[in-house]
C-alpha positions as CSV (number, residue, x, y, z in Angstrom):
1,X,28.1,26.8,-4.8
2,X,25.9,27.4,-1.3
3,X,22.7,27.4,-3.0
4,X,23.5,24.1,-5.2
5,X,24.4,22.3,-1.8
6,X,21.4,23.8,-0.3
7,X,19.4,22.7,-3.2
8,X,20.8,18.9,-3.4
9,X,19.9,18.6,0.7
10,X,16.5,19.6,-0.4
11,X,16.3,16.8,-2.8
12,X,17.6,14.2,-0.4
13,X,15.2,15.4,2.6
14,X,11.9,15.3,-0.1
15,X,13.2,11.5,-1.0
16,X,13.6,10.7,2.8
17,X,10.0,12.0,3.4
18,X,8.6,10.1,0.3
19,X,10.5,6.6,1.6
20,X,9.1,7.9,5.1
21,X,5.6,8.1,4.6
22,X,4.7,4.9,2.7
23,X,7.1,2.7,5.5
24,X,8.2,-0.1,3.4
25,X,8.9,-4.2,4.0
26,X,12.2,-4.8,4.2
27,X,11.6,-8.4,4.3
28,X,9.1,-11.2,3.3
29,X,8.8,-14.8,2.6
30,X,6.4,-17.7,2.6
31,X,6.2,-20.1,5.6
32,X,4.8,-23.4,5.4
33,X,1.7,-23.9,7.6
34,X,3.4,-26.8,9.6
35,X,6.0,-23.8,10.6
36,X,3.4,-21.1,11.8
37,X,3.5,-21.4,16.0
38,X,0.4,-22.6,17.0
39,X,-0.6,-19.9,18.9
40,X,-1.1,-17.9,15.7
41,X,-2.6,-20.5,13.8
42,X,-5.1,-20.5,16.4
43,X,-6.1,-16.8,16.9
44,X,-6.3,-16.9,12.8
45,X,-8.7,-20.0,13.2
46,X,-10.8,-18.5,15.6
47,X,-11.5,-15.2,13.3
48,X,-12.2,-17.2,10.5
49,X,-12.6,-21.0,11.4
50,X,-13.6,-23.3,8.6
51,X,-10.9,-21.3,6.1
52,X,-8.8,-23.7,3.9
53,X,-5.5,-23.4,2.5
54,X,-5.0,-20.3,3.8
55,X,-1.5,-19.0,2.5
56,X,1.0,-17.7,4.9
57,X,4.0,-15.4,4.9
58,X,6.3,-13.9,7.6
59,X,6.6,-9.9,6.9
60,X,9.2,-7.7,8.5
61,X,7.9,-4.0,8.2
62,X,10.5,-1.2,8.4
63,X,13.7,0.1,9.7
64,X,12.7,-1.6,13.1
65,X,11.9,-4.9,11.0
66,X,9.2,-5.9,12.8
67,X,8.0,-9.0,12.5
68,X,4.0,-9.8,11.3
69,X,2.4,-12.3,9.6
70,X,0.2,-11.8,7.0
71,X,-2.5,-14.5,5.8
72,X,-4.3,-14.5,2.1
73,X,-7.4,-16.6,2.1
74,X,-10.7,-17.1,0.3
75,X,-13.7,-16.5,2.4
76,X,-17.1,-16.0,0.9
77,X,-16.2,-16.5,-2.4
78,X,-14.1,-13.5,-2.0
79,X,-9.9,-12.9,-1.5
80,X,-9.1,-11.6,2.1
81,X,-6.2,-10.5,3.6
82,X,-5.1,-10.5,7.6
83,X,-2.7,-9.4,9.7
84,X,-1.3,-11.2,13.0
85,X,1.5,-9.7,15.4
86,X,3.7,-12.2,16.6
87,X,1.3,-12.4,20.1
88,X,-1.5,-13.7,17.9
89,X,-3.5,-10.5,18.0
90,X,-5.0,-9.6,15.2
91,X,-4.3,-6.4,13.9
92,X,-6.1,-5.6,10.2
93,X,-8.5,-7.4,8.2
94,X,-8.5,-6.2,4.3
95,X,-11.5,-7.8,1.7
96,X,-11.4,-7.4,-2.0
97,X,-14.3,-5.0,-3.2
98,X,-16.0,-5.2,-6.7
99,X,-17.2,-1.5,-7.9
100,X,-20.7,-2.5,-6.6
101,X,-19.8,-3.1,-3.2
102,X,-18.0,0.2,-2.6
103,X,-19.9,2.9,-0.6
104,X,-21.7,5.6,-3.2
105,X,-20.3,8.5,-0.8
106,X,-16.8,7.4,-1.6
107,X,-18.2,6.6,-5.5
108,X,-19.0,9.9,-5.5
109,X,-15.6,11.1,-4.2
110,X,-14.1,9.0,-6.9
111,X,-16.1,10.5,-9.7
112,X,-15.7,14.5,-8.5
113,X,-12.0,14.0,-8.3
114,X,-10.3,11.3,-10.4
115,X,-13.4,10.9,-12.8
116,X,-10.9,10.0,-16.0
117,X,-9.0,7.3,-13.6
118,X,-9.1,3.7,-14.0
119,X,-10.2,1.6,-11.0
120,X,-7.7,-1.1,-10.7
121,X,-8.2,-2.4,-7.3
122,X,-10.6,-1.8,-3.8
123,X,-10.4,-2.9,-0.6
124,X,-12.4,-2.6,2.5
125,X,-10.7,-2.5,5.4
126,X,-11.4,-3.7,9.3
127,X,-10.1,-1.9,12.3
128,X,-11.0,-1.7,15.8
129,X,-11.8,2.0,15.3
130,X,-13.6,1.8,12.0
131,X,-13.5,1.0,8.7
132,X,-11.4,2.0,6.0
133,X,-10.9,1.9,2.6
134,X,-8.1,1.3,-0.1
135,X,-8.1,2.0,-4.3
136,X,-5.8,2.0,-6.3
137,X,-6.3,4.3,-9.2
138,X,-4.5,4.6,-12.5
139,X,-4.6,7.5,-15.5
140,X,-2.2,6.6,-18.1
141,X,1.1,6.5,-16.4
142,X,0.2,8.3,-13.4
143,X,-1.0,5.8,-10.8
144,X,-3.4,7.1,-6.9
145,X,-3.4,5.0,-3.8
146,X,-6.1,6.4,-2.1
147,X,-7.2,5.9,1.6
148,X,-10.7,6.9,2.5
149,X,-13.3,6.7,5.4
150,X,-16.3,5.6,4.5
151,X,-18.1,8.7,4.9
152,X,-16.0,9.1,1.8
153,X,-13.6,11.6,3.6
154,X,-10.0,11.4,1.6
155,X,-7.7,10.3,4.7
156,X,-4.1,10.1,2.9
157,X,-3.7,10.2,-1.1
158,X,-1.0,9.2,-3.0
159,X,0.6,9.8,-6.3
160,X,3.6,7.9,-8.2
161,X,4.2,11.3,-10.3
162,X,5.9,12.8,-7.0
163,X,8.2,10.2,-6.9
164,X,8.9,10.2,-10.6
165,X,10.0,14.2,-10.1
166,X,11.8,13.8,-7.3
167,X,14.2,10.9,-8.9
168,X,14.8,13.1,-12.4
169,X,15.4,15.9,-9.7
170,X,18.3,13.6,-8.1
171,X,19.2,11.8,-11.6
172,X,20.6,15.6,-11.8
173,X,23.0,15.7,-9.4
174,X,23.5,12.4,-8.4
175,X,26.8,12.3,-10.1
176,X,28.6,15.0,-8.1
177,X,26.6,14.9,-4.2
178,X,28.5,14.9,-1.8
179,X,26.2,11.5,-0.5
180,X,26.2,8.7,-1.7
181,X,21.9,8.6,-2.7
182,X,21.9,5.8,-5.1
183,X,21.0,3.2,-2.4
184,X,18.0,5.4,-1.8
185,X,17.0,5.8,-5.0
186,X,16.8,2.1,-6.1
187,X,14.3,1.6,-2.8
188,X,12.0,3.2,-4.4
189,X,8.6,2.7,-2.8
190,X,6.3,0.0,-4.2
191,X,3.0,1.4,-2.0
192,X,0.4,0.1,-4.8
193,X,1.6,-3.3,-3.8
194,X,2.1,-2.7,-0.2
195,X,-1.1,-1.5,1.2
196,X,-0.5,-2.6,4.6
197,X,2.6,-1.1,5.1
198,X,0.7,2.4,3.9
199,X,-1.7,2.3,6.9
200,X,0.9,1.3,9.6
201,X,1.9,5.2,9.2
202,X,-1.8,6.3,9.2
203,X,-2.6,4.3,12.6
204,X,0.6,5.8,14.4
205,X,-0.7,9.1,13.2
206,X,-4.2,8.6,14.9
């Protein structure tokens, strides 16, 4: 009776670290432009002045739900993403890649480890302390979010197959635990569609 206890407080703490490394947003919607306070508009204008309709939405990231905004806009000819605190500093830049604009050292990488894996989307992303980069991977069922340097060093990878284990795991016992884990279970972690909330865990970790 111990070790099924034991083995249920197990399951919950390897769901809590899954929910905990991919921090999650808790809230979003899109703002009209006449709403966004000036002072934001303006820092985004300055970045990237000339950019029309750019599309806005209020995020609130985690537990702490704090508050960003995050911008989608064409530049270039090509989808961008950014990120402004609520100060008007911006925090993270993010543009769409094509396979021919990514890096051959993290082509490489690619090829040596996930060489069957579908390519489904890349980003390049800006930071004051160097560029990074975002893929999203997928082999069948079994989808990677991969975050690289561009040296092509592997900085945090990510794998959907965990979480599917770990919820048959607790489909097991969810029945008769003593906690109440559903809740938890039904947040499951959308981080393929969440990159930015990914690397908000990899720069506290820096």
């Amino acid at each position: 009776m111990h070790t099924l206890k034991l083995l249920k407080l197990i399951i919950y703490f390897l769901v809590a670290g899954e929910l905990s490394l991919f921090p999650m947003q808790s809230s979003a919607q899109f703002i009209a432009p006449a709403k966004v306070p000036v002072h934001i508009k303006e820092s985004f204008n300055i970045q990237f002045p000339g950019v029309k309709l750019p599309v806005w939405k209020l995020v609130y990231f985690g537990v702490r739900e704090i508050p960003r905004y995050e911008i989608t806009f064409t530049n270039e000819n090509n989808r961008w993403w950014a990120q402004v605190d609520t100060s008007g500093k911006l925090l993270e830049v993010e543009k769409r890649l094509y396979m021919e604009d990514i890096p051959s050292r993290i082509v490489e990488y690619m090829d040596s480890n996930y060489r069957y894996s579908e390519l489904t989307e890349a980003r390049k992303i800006f930071l004051a302390n160097g560029n990074l980069y975002f893929l999203l991977l997928s082999k069948g069922a079994v989808k990677y979010s991969l975050l690289l340097r561009e040296d092509g060093s592997l900085l945090v990878s990510k794998s959907n197959l965990a979480w599917y284990i770990t919820s048959f795991a607790l489909a097991c016992f969810v029945g008769s635990i003593d906690m109440d884990l559903r809740p938890l279970v039904s947040s499951a972690p959308d981080f393929f569609k969440n990159s930015p909330s990914l690397r908000d865990e990899i720069n506290e970790q820096k």
